[in-house]
């Protein structure tokens, strides 16, 4: 359906609403630097607010701060329904609030239900643990595929490296859930598509014949916009019981871990393909090494 015009105005102000085409704000927010429409970024830019100093949520009515718009429903075009429109336009009020100063680690209370692995330190300088495939998330630095790889133009040939950087193996099967840790492993290996290996413990990457590998076509419905809708839905909700990525302790895991699970679910589905060169650990374990499709842009 044709997306309606958005009339954007700051909450509880008498300013004139700004006219925004609906197609420029199909998604609520994104976390990775890829081409994607995002409502939050538009609001910060149009209304001249610094995202480091302000947070923002949205109302469909001005006046009282209640009934804010939800990202998951926005991404699924729920608010573009006729019941939310006035004369075919969506009136949206951006409510900015100052960002609170972050609490230090020592000030965050720890409870018996909080396990150490639910806090992921992405800046750790500690080398990855190679003792087994059961390495937990708090013991490694995870490189997400959209962050760690450079997208290749479909007009350029796909070059296959002779060495492949060590990728972390995790198992998303429901049987691998660790209730004590609050985290899980991924059977998927979000490959970084061929960064040179510097870790001497993992220098025996699997070899493939470049001439024998052909990149499969991206399905017609696997668009960038649809990927973000599916991805944010996967971050917000657990996979159905018995399906890939299901977590019995979903409510207890961290947001960062949910994001990684969501990426694995996307790579396992229509947005991923088998890696042309398997990473070392996948080759050793006999696992299927998958990456995002290089033409997903």
PDB file of C-alpha atoms in Angstrom:
ATOM      1  CA  UNK A   1       0.000   0.000   0.000  1.00  0.00           C
ATOM      2  CA  UNK A   2       1.060   3.618  -0.510  1.00  0.00           C
ATOM      3  CA  UNK A   3       2.579   5.011   2.658  1.00  0.00           C
ATOM      4  CA  UNK A   4       0.848   8.117   4.024  1.00  0.00           C
ATOM      5  CA  UNK A   5       2.464  11.470   4.642  1.00  0.00           C
ATOM      6  CA  UNK A   6       3.789  12.046   8.171  1.00  0.00           C
ATOM      7  CA  UNK A   7       3.264  15.419   9.851  1.00  0.00           C
ATOM      8  CA  UNK A   8       6.098  15.525  12.387  1.00  0.00           C
ATOM      9  CA  UNK A   9       6.105  17.988  15.270  1.00  0.00           C
ATOM     10  CA  UNK A  10       7.881  18.153  18.617  1.00  0.00           C
ATOM     11  CA  UNK A  11       5.705  17.097  21.540  1.00  0.00           C
ATOM     12  CA  UNK A  12       3.988  19.891  23.511  1.00  0.00           C
ATOM     13  CA  UNK A  13       5.103  22.715  21.208  1.00  0.00           C
ATOM     14  CA  UNK A  14       3.209  25.166  19.008  1.00  0.00           C
ATOM     15  CA  UNK A  15       5.587  24.806  16.067  1.00  0.00           C
ATOM     16  CA  UNK A  16       4.404  24.008  12.548  1.00  0.00           C
ATOM     17  CA  UNK A  17       4.482  20.323  11.662  1.00  0.00           C
ATOM     18  CA  UNK A  18       7.139  19.174   9.201  1.00  0.00           C
ATOM     19  CA  UNK A  19       5.971  17.282   6.097  1.00  0.00           C
ATOM     20  CA  UNK A  20       7.764  13.910   5.819  1.00  0.00           C
ATOM     21  CA  UNK A  21       7.083  11.291   3.103  1.00  0.00           C
ATOM     22  CA  UNK A  22       6.111   8.031   4.762  1.00  0.00           C
ATOM     23  CA  UNK A  23       8.567   6.027   2.645  1.00  0.00           C
ATOM     24  CA  UNK A  24      11.462   7.805   4.387  1.00  0.00           C
ATOM     25  CA  UNK A  25      10.430   6.512   7.808  1.00  0.00           C
ATOM     26  CA  UNK A  26       9.410   2.907   7.252  1.00  0.00           C
ATOM     27  CA  UNK A  27      11.533   1.658  10.154  1.00  0.00           C
ATOM     28  CA  UNK A  28      11.695   2.968  13.701  1.00  0.00           C
ATOM     29  CA  UNK A  29      15.398   2.552  14.453  1.00  0.00           C
ATOM     30  CA  UNK A  30      18.512   0.700  13.296  1.00  0.00           C
ATOM     31  CA  UNK A  31      21.801  -0.162  14.983  1.00  0.00           C
ATOM     32  CA  UNK A  32      24.132  -0.895  12.097  1.00  0.00           C
ATOM     33  CA  UNK A  33      25.569   1.457   9.416  1.00  0.00           C
ATOM     34  CA  UNK A  34      23.696   0.216   6.359  1.00  0.00           C
ATOM     35  CA  UNK A  35      21.317   2.050   4.031  1.00  0.00           C
ATOM     36  CA  UNK A  36      17.950   2.058   5.745  1.00  0.00           C
ATOM     37  CA  UNK A  37      15.167   4.520   6.499  1.00  0.00           C
ATOM     38  CA  UNK A  38      14.869   5.297  10.186  1.00  0.00           C
ATOM     39  CA  UNK A  39      12.310   7.354  12.052  1.00  0.00           C
ATOM     40  CA  UNK A  40      14.557   8.230  14.990  1.00  0.00           C
ATOM     41  CA  UNK A  41      17.389   9.552  12.799  1.00  0.00           C
ATOM     42  CA  UNK A  42      14.958  11.684  10.801  1.00  0.00           C
ATOM     43  CA  UNK A  43      13.523  13.161  13.988  1.00  0.00           C
ATOM     44  CA  UNK A  44      16.929  14.031  15.431  1.00  0.00           C
ATOM     45  CA  UNK A  45      17.968  15.651  12.146  1.00  0.00           C
ATOM     46  CA  UNK A  46      14.756  17.527  11.343  1.00  0.00           C
ATOM     47  CA  UNK A  47      14.174  18.793  14.889  1.00  0.00           C
ATOM     48  CA  UNK A  48      17.862  19.586  15.556  1.00  0.00           C
ATOM     49  CA  UNK A  49      18.496  17.350  18.538  1.00  0.00           C
ATOM     50  CA  UNK A  50      21.725  15.590  19.504  1.00  0.00           C
ATOM     51  CA  UNK A  51      21.129  11.843  19.829  1.00  0.00           C
ATOM     52  CA  UNK A  52      23.939  11.652  22.410  1.00  0.00           C
ATOM     53  CA  UNK A  53      22.103  14.051  24.715  1.00  0.00           C
ATOM     54  CA  UNK A  54      18.477  13.161  24.013  1.00  0.00           C
ATOM     55  CA  UNK A  55      16.360  10.043  23.672  1.00  0.00           C
ATOM     56  CA  UNK A  56      13.123  10.137  21.709  1.00  0.00           C
ATOM     57  CA  UNK A  57       9.803   8.326  21.598  1.00  0.00           C
ATOM     58  CA  UNK A  58       6.678   9.175  19.664  1.00  0.00           C
ATOM     59  CA  UNK A  59       3.002   9.874  20.341  1.00  0.00           C
ATOM     60  CA  UNK A  60       0.072   9.964  17.950  1.00  0.00           C
ATOM     61  CA  UNK A  61      -1.564  12.688  20.070  1.00  0.00           C
ATOM     62  CA  UNK A  62      -0.188  15.849  21.673  1.00  0.00           C
ATOM     63  CA  UNK A  63      -0.647  16.855  25.301  1.00  0.00           C
ATOM     64  CA  UNK A  64      -0.158  14.004  27.781  1.00  0.00           C
ATOM     65  CA  UNK A  65       2.802  11.612  27.678  1.00  0.00           C
ATOM     66  CA  UNK A  66       0.944   8.353  27.295  1.00  0.00           C
ATOM     67  CA  UNK A  67       0.372   5.810  24.569  1.00  0.00           C
ATOM     68  CA  UNK A  68       3.768   5.945  22.855  1.00  0.00           C
ATOM     69  CA  UNK A  69       4.345   4.276  19.476  1.00  0.00           C
ATOM     70  CA  UNK A  70       6.101   0.896  19.634  1.00  0.00           C
ATOM     71  CA  UNK A  71       9.038   0.091  17.310  1.00  0.00           C
ATOM     72  CA  UNK A  72       7.794  -3.403  16.437  1.00  0.00           C
ATOM     73  CA  UNK A  73       4.341  -2.149  15.467  1.00  0.00           C
ATOM     74  CA  UNK A  74       5.814   0.787  13.555  1.00  0.00           C
ATOM     75  CA  UNK A  75       8.094  -1.513  11.552  1.00  0.00           C
ATOM     76  CA  UNK A  76       5.072  -3.592  10.572  1.00  0.00           C
ATOM     77  CA  UNK A  77       3.153  -0.484   9.370  1.00  0.00           C
ATOM     78  CA  UNK A  78       0.500  -0.833  12.082  1.00  0.00           C
ATOM     79  CA  UNK A  79       0.291   2.939  12.556  1.00  0.00           C
ATOM     80  CA  UNK A  80      -0.227   3.552   8.827  1.00  0.00           C
ATOM     81  CA  UNK A  81      -3.697   2.065   9.130  1.00  0.00           C
ATOM     82  CA  UNK A  82      -6.684   4.295   8.359  1.00  0.00           C
ATOM     83  CA  UNK A  83      -7.727   4.211  12.016  1.00  0.00           C
ATOM     84  CA  UNK A  84      -4.571   6.153  12.951  1.00  0.00           C
ATOM     85  CA  UNK A  85      -4.716   8.695  10.119  1.00  0.00           C
ATOM     86  CA  UNK A  86      -6.378  12.089   9.956  1.00  0.00           C
ATOM     87  CA  UNK A  87      -7.381  13.136   6.444  1.00  0.00           C
ATOM     88  CA  UNK A  88      -4.959  10.553   5.089  1.00  0.00           C
ATOM     89  CA  UNK A  89      -2.002  11.870   7.106  1.00  0.00           C
ATOM     90  CA  UNK A  90      -0.276  10.534  10.210  1.00  0.00           C
ATOM     91  CA  UNK A  91       0.218  13.162  12.917  1.00  0.00           C
ATOM     92  CA  UNK A  92       3.325  12.242  14.894  1.00  0.00           C
ATOM     93  CA  UNK A  93       4.729  14.016  17.955  1.00  0.00           C
ATOM     94  CA  UNK A  94       8.391  13.472  18.850  1.00  0.00           C
ATOM     95  CA  UNK A  95       8.894  13.533  22.618  1.00  0.00           C
ATOM     96  CA  UNK A  96      12.554  14.197  23.506  1.00  0.00           C
ATOM     97  CA  UNK A  97      13.927  13.461  26.971  1.00  0.00           C
ATOM     98  CA  UNK A  98      17.459  14.060  28.320  1.00  0.00           C
ATOM     99  CA  UNK A  99      19.694  11.009  28.293  1.00  0.00           C
ATOM    100  CA  UNK A 100      20.550   9.923  31.823  1.00  0.00           C
ATOM    101  CA  UNK A 101      24.202   9.591  32.775  1.00  0.00           C
ATOM    102  CA  UNK A 102      25.261   5.931  32.486  1.00  0.00           C
ATOM    103  CA  UNK A 103      25.654   4.052  35.722  1.00  0.00           C
ATOM    104  CA  UNK A 104      29.034   2.602  36.591  1.00  0.00           C
ATOM    105  CA  UNK A 105      29.441  -1.142  36.778  1.00  0.00           C
ATOM    106  CA  UNK A 106      29.785  -1.013  40.553  1.00  0.00           C
ATOM    107  CA  UNK A 107      26.454   0.787  40.946  1.00  0.00           C
ATOM    108  CA  UNK A 108      24.445  -1.864  39.104  1.00  0.00           C
ATOM    109  CA  UNK A 109      22.938  -4.284  41.636  1.00  0.00           C
ATOM    110  CA  UNK A 110      23.503  -7.977  41.075  1.00  0.00           C
ATOM    111  CA  UNK A 111      20.837 -10.494  41.899  1.00  0.00           C
ATOM    112  CA  UNK A 112      20.908 -14.224  42.197  1.00  0.00           C
ATOM    113  CA  UNK A 113      19.162 -14.596  38.835  1.00  0.00           C
ATOM    114  CA  UNK A 114      21.757 -12.499  37.019  1.00  0.00           C
ATOM    115  CA  UNK A 115      24.618 -14.588  35.715  1.00  0.00           C
ATOM    116  CA  UNK A 116      28.013 -13.062  34.815  1.00  0.00           C
ATOM    117  CA  UNK A 117      27.676 -13.976  31.148  1.00  0.00           C
ATOM    118  CA  UNK A 118      24.651 -11.712  30.641  1.00  0.00           C
ATOM    119  CA  UNK A 119      26.987  -8.702  30.681  1.00  0.00           C
ATOM    120  CA  UNK A 120      28.941  -8.685  27.412  1.00  0.00           C
ATOM    121  CA  UNK A 121      32.171  -6.663  27.319  1.00  0.00           C
ATOM    122  CA  UNK A 122      32.716  -5.860  23.641  1.00  0.00           C
ATOM    123  CA  UNK A 123      35.949  -3.971  24.332  1.00  0.00           C
ATOM    124  CA  UNK A 124      37.754  -6.744  26.141  1.00  0.00           C
ATOM    125  CA  UNK A 125      41.431  -7.170  25.240  1.00  0.00           C
ATOM    126  CA  UNK A 126      41.476 -10.723  26.570  1.00  0.00           C
ATOM    127  CA  UNK A 127      42.239 -13.241  23.758  1.00  0.00           C
ATOM    128  CA  UNK A 128      39.422 -15.602  22.750  1.00  0.00           C
ATOM    129  CA  UNK A 129      39.215 -18.935  24.511  1.00  0.00           C
ATOM    130  CA  UNK A 130      39.814 -21.900  22.190  1.00  0.00           C
ATOM    131  CA  UNK A 131      39.346 -24.792  24.615  1.00  0.00           C
ATOM    132  CA  UNK A 132      36.006 -25.956  23.228  1.00  0.00           C
ATOM    133  CA  UNK A 133      32.977 -24.983  21.161  1.00  0.00           C
ATOM    134  CA  UNK A 134      31.163 -24.185  24.419  1.00  0.00           C
ATOM    135  CA  UNK A 135      32.947 -20.811  24.731  1.00  0.00           C
ATOM    136  CA  UNK A 136      30.442 -18.390  26.266  1.00  0.00           C
ATOM    137  CA  UNK A 137      29.594 -14.939  24.956  1.00  0.00           C
ATOM    138  CA  UNK A 138      31.312 -13.104  27.809  1.00  0.00           C
ATOM    139  CA  UNK A 139      34.622 -14.826  26.949  1.00  0.00           C
ATOM    140  CA  UNK A 140      34.846 -13.661  23.339  1.00  0.00           C
ATOM    141  CA  UNK A 141      34.500 -10.626  21.127  1.00  0.00           C
ATOM    142  CA  UNK A 142      31.733 -11.208  18.604  1.00  0.00           C
ATOM    143  CA  UNK A 143      32.080  -9.567  15.205  1.00  0.00           C
ATOM    144  CA  UNK A 144      28.623  -9.175  13.675  1.00  0.00           C
ATOM    145  CA  UNK A 145      28.578  -9.852   9.949  1.00  0.00           C
ATOM    146  CA  UNK A 146      27.106  -6.503   8.892  1.00  0.00           C
ATOM    147  CA  UNK A 147      29.711  -4.643  10.940  1.00  0.00           C
ATOM    148  CA  UNK A 148      32.749  -6.758  10.202  1.00  0.00           C
ATOM    149  CA  UNK A 149      32.517  -7.266   6.471  1.00  0.00           C
ATOM    150  CA  UNK A 150      32.833  -4.930   3.532  1.00  0.00           C
ATOM    151  CA  UNK A 151      29.939  -5.316   1.125  1.00  0.00           C
ATOM    152  CA  UNK A 152      30.970  -6.225  -2.404  1.00  0.00           C
ATOM    153  CA  UNK A 153      29.303  -4.757  -5.441  1.00  0.00           C
ATOM    154  CA  UNK A 154      27.378  -7.380  -7.450  1.00  0.00           C
ATOM    155  CA  UNK A 155      29.321  -6.177 -10.516  1.00  0.00           C
ATOM    156  CA  UNK A 156      32.634  -7.206  -8.984  1.00  0.00           C
ATOM    157  CA  UNK A 157      33.771 -10.843  -8.866  1.00  0.00           C
ATOM    158  CA  UNK A 158      33.769 -12.533  -5.492  1.00  0.00           C
ATOM    159  CA  UNK A 159      37.396 -13.173  -4.560  1.00  0.00           C
ATOM    160  CA  UNK A 160      38.101 -16.051  -2.234  1.00  0.00           C
ATOM    161  CA  UNK A 161      40.940 -15.711   0.292  1.00  0.00           C
ATOM    162  CA  UNK A 162      43.302 -18.530   1.145  1.00  0.00           C
ATOM    163  CA  UNK A 163      42.990 -17.881   4.853  1.00  0.00           C
ATOM    164  CA  UNK A 164      39.948 -17.060   6.875  1.00  0.00           C
ATOM    165  CA  UNK A 165      39.829 -15.277  10.182  1.00  0.00           C
ATOM    166  CA  UNK A 166      38.764 -17.270  13.217  1.00  0.00           C
ATOM    167  CA  UNK A 167      34.996 -17.027  13.611  1.00  0.00           C
ATOM    168  CA  UNK A 168      33.228 -17.913  16.835  1.00  0.00           C
ATOM    169  CA  UNK A 169      31.023 -20.995  16.848  1.00  0.00           C
ATOM    170  CA  UNK A 170      27.723 -20.919  18.662  1.00  0.00           C
ATOM    171  CA  UNK A 171      24.858 -23.344  18.865  1.00  0.00           C
ATOM    172  CA  UNK A 172      21.328 -21.971  18.646  1.00  0.00           C
ATOM    173  CA  UNK A 173      19.673 -25.325  19.172  1.00  0.00           C
ATOM    174  CA  UNK A 174      17.177 -25.339  22.022  1.00  0.00           C
ATOM    175  CA  UNK A 175      19.055 -28.159  23.703  1.00  0.00           C
ATOM    176  CA  UNK A 176      22.132 -26.008  24.208  1.00  0.00           C
ATOM    177  CA  UNK A 177      20.444 -23.386  26.376  1.00  0.00           C
ATOM    178  CA  UNK A 178      22.376 -22.725  29.533  1.00  0.00           C
ATOM    179  CA  UNK A 179      19.895 -21.606  32.161  1.00  0.00           C
ATOM    180  CA  UNK A 180      22.702 -20.806  34.555  1.00  0.00           C
ATOM    181  CA  UNK A 181      24.577 -18.585  32.172  1.00  0.00           C
ATOM    182  CA  UNK A 182      21.664 -16.774  30.601  1.00  0.00           C
ATOM    183  CA  UNK A 183      23.435 -16.995  27.236  1.00  0.00           C
ATOM    184  CA  UNK A 184      23.702 -19.596  24.506  1.00  0.00           C
ATOM    185  CA  UNK A 185      25.970 -20.672  21.690  1.00  0.00           C
ATOM    186  CA  UNK A 186      25.399 -20.371  17.944  1.00  0.00           C
ATOM    187  CA  UNK A 187      25.595 -23.271  15.557  1.00  0.00           C
ATOM    188  CA  UNK A 188      25.798 -20.573  12.902  1.00  0.00           C
ATOM    189  CA  UNK A 189      29.166 -18.931  12.325  1.00  0.00           C
ATOM    190  CA  UNK A 190      28.624 -15.281  11.291  1.00  0.00           C
ATOM    191  CA  UNK A 191      31.641 -15.289   8.965  1.00  0.00           C
ATOM    192  CA  UNK A 192      33.578 -12.135   8.208  1.00  0.00           C
ATOM    193  CA  UNK A 193      34.230 -13.227   4.592  1.00  0.00           C
ATOM    194  CA  UNK A 194      37.937 -13.634   4.537  1.00  0.00           C
ATOM    195  CA  UNK A 195      39.865 -11.309   6.840  1.00  0.00           C
ATOM    196  CA  UNK A 196      43.469 -12.454   7.156  1.00  0.00           C
ATOM    197  CA  UNK A 197      44.157 -14.764  10.076  1.00  0.00           C
ATOM    198  CA  UNK A 198      46.614 -13.635  12.728  1.00  0.00           C
ATOM    199  CA  UNK A 199      45.801 -16.198  15.411  1.00  0.00           C
ATOM    200  CA  UNK A 200      48.371 -18.996  15.243  1.00  0.00           C
ATOM    201  CA  UNK A 201      46.009 -21.368  17.039  1.00  0.00           C
ATOM    202  CA  UNK A 202      43.561 -21.272  14.116  1.00  0.00           C
ATOM    203  CA  UNK A 203      45.589 -21.083  10.915  1.00  0.00           C
ATOM    204  CA  UNK A 204      44.330 -24.141   9.053  1.00  0.00           C
ATOM    205  CA  UNK A 205      41.298 -22.748   7.235  1.00  0.00           C
ATOM    206  CA  UNK A 206      39.324 -24.934   4.858  1.00  0.00           C
ATOM    207  CA  UNK A 207      40.150 -24.621   1.170  1.00  0.00           C
ATOM    208  CA  UNK A 208      37.602 -24.363  -1.629  1.00  0.00           C
ATOM    209  CA  UNK A 209      37.968 -24.147  -5.374  1.00  0.00           C
ATOM    210  CA  UNK A 210      36.976 -20.555  -6.321  1.00  0.00           C
ATOM    211  CA  UNK A 211      35.853 -21.650  -9.774  1.00  0.00           C
ATOM    212  CA  UNK A 212      33.378 -24.127  -8.307  1.00  0.00           C
ATOM    213  CA  UNK A 213      31.539 -21.620  -6.111  1.00  0.00           C
ATOM    214  CA  UNK A 214      28.639 -19.607  -7.491  1.00  0.00           C
ATOM    215  CA  UNK A 215      26.799 -17.106  -5.324  1.00  0.00           C
ATOM    216  CA  UNK A 216      23.112 -18.113  -5.262  1.00  0.00           C
ATOM    217  CA  UNK A 217      20.577 -15.493  -6.249  1.00  0.00           C
ATOM    218  CA  UNK A 218      19.009 -13.386  -3.525  1.00  0.00           C
ATOM    219  CA  UNK A 219      15.293 -14.255  -3.201  1.00  0.00           C
ATOM    220  CA  UNK A 220      12.992 -11.499  -4.566  1.00  0.00           C
ATOM    221  CA  UNK A 221      11.429 -10.903  -1.152  1.00  0.00           C
ATOM    222  CA  UNK A 222      14.804 -10.624   0.616  1.00  0.00           C
ATOM    223  CA  UNK A 223      15.044  -6.837   0.334  1.00  0.00           C
ATOM    224  CA  UNK A 224      16.907  -4.515   2.690  1.00  0.00           C
ATOM    225  CA  UNK A 225      13.664  -3.056   4.026  1.00  0.00           C
ATOM    226  CA  UNK A 226      12.128  -6.479   4.606  1.00  0.00           C
ATOM    227  CA  UNK A 227      15.349  -7.630   6.276  1.00  0.00           C
ATOM    228  CA  UNK A 228      15.085  -4.846   8.841  1.00  0.00           C
ATOM    229  CA  UNK A 229      11.450  -5.625   9.531  1.00  0.00           C
ATOM    230  CA  UNK A 230      12.271  -9.295  10.081  1.00  0.00           C
ATOM    231  CA  UNK A 231      15.460  -8.508  12.013  1.00  0.00           C
ATOM    232  CA  UNK A 232      13.851  -6.119  14.488  1.00  0.00           C
ATOM    233  CA  UNK A 233      10.951  -8.524  14.959  1.00  0.00           C
ATOM    234  CA  UNK A 234      13.511 -11.248  15.769  1.00  0.00           C
ATOM    235  CA  UNK A 235      15.213  -8.959  18.312  1.00  0.00           C
ATOM    236  CA  UNK A 236      11.884  -8.181  19.968  1.00  0.00           C
ATOM    237  CA  UNK A 237      10.455 -11.701  20.165  1.00  0.00           C
ATOM    238  CA  UNK A 238      11.644 -15.249  20.727  1.00  0.00           C
ATOM    239  CA  UNK A 239      11.595 -17.783  17.915  1.00  0.00           C
ATOM    240  CA  UNK A 240       8.638 -20.207  18.027  1.00  0.00           C
ATOM    241  CA  UNK A 241       9.216 -23.311  20.125  1.00  0.00           C
ATOM    242  CA  UNK A 242      11.119 -25.966  18.211  1.00  0.00           C
ATOM    243  CA  UNK A 243      12.369 -23.576  15.534  1.00  0.00           C
ATOM    244  CA  UNK A 244      15.909 -22.342  14.959  1.00  0.00           C
ATOM    245  CA  UNK A 245      16.937 -19.739  17.527  1.00  0.00           C
ATOM    246  CA  UNK A 246      14.333 -20.599  20.170  1.00  0.00           C
ATOM    247  CA  UNK A 247      15.503 -19.780  23.697  1.00  0.00           C
ATOM    248  CA  UNK A 248      13.760 -21.242  26.736  1.00  0.00           C
ATOM    249  CA  UNK A 249      15.189 -18.417  28.886  1.00  0.00           C
ATOM    250  CA  UNK A 250      14.550 -15.622  26.350  1.00  0.00           C
ATOM    251  CA  UNK A 251      13.275 -13.188  28.985  1.00  0.00           C
ATOM    252  CA  UNK A 252      16.551 -13.453  30.917  1.00  0.00           C
ATOM    253  CA  UNK A 253      19.126 -12.868  28.167  1.00  0.00           C
ATOM    254  CA  UNK A 254      20.679  -9.491  27.392  1.00  0.00           C
ATOM    255  CA  UNK A 255      19.599  -7.218  24.537  1.00  0.00           C
ATOM    256  CA  UNK A 256      23.018  -7.581  22.945  1.00  0.00           C
ATOM    257  CA  UNK A 257      22.673 -11.341  22.931  1.00  0.00           C
ATOM    258  CA  UNK A 258      19.163 -11.104  21.454  1.00  0.00           C
ATOM    259  CA  UNK A 259      20.640  -9.009  18.648  1.00  0.00           C
ATOM    260  CA  UNK A 260      23.207 -11.705  17.897  1.00  0.00           C
ATOM    261  CA  UNK A 261      20.533 -14.402  17.970  1.00  0.00           C
ATOM    262  CA  UNK A 262      18.467 -12.303  15.550  1.00  0.00           C
ATOM    263  CA  UNK A 263      21.405 -12.033  13.139  1.00  0.00           C
ATOM    264  CA  UNK A 264      21.932 -15.793  13.289  1.00  0.00           C
ATOM    265  CA  UNK A 265      18.238 -16.351  12.523  1.00  0.00           C
ATOM    266  CA  UNK A 266      18.458 -14.005   9.533  1.00  0.00           C
ATOM    267  CA  UNK A 267      21.617 -15.705   8.225  1.00  0.00           C
ATOM    268  CA  UNK A 268      20.033 -19.112   8.718  1.00  0.00           C
ATOM    269  CA  UNK A 269      17.051 -17.984   6.623  1.00  0.00           C
ATOM    270  CA  UNK A 270      16.619 -16.344   3.229  1.00  0.00           C
ATOM    271  CA  UNK A 271      19.156 -13.583   3.921  1.00  0.00           C
ATOM    272  CA  UNK A 272      22.143 -15.922   4.272  1.00  0.00           C
ATOM    273  CA  UNK A 273      24.168 -18.246   2.046  1.00  0.00           C
ATOM    274  CA  UNK A 274      26.869 -20.882   2.644  1.00  0.00           C
ATOM    275  CA  UNK A 275      30.243 -19.179   2.990  1.00  0.00           C
ATOM    276  CA  UNK A 276      32.508 -19.724  -0.052  1.00  0.00           C
ATOM    277  CA  UNK A 277      35.342 -20.437   2.381  1.00  0.00           C
ATOM    278  CA  UNK A 278      34.470 -21.998   5.719  1.00  0.00           C
ATOM    279  CA  UNK A 279      36.137 -20.505   8.777  1.00  0.00           C
ATOM    280  CA  UNK A 280      38.622 -22.651  10.668  1.00  0.00           C
ATOM    281  CA  UNK A 281      36.328 -23.681  13.501  1.00  0.00           C
ATOM    282  CA  UNK A 282      33.390 -24.551  11.251  1.00  0.00           C
ATOM    283  CA  UNK A 283      35.730 -26.668   9.140  1.00  0.00           C
ATOM    284  CA  UNK A 284      37.107 -28.428  12.213  1.00  0.00           C
ATOM    285  CA  UNK A 285      33.683 -29.061  13.710  1.00  0.00           C
ATOM    286  CA  UNK A 286      32.076 -30.059  10.425  1.00  0.00           C
ATOM    287  CA  UNK A 287      29.511 -27.260  10.718  1.00  0.00           C
ATOM    288  CA  UNK A 288      27.804 -25.308   7.961  1.00  0.00           C
ATOM    289  CA  UNK A 289      29.446 -21.888   7.795  1.00  0.00           C
ATOM    290  CA  UNK A 290      26.991 -19.220   6.610  1.00  0.00           C
ATOM    291  CA  UNK A 291      27.228 -15.486   5.951  1.00  0.00           C
ATOM    292  CA  UNK A 292      24.887 -12.703   4.886  1.00  0.00           C
ATOM    293  CA  UNK A 293      24.223 -12.648   1.138  1.00  0.00           C
ATOM    294  CA  UNK A 294      26.723 -10.172  -0.410  1.00  0.00           C
ATOM    295  CA  UNK A 295      23.971  -8.558  -2.513  1.00  0.00           C
ATOM    296  CA  UNK A 296      21.788  -7.681   0.497  1.00  0.00           C
ATOM    297  CA  UNK A 297      22.099  -3.884   0.480  1.00  0.00           C
TER     298      UNK A 297
END
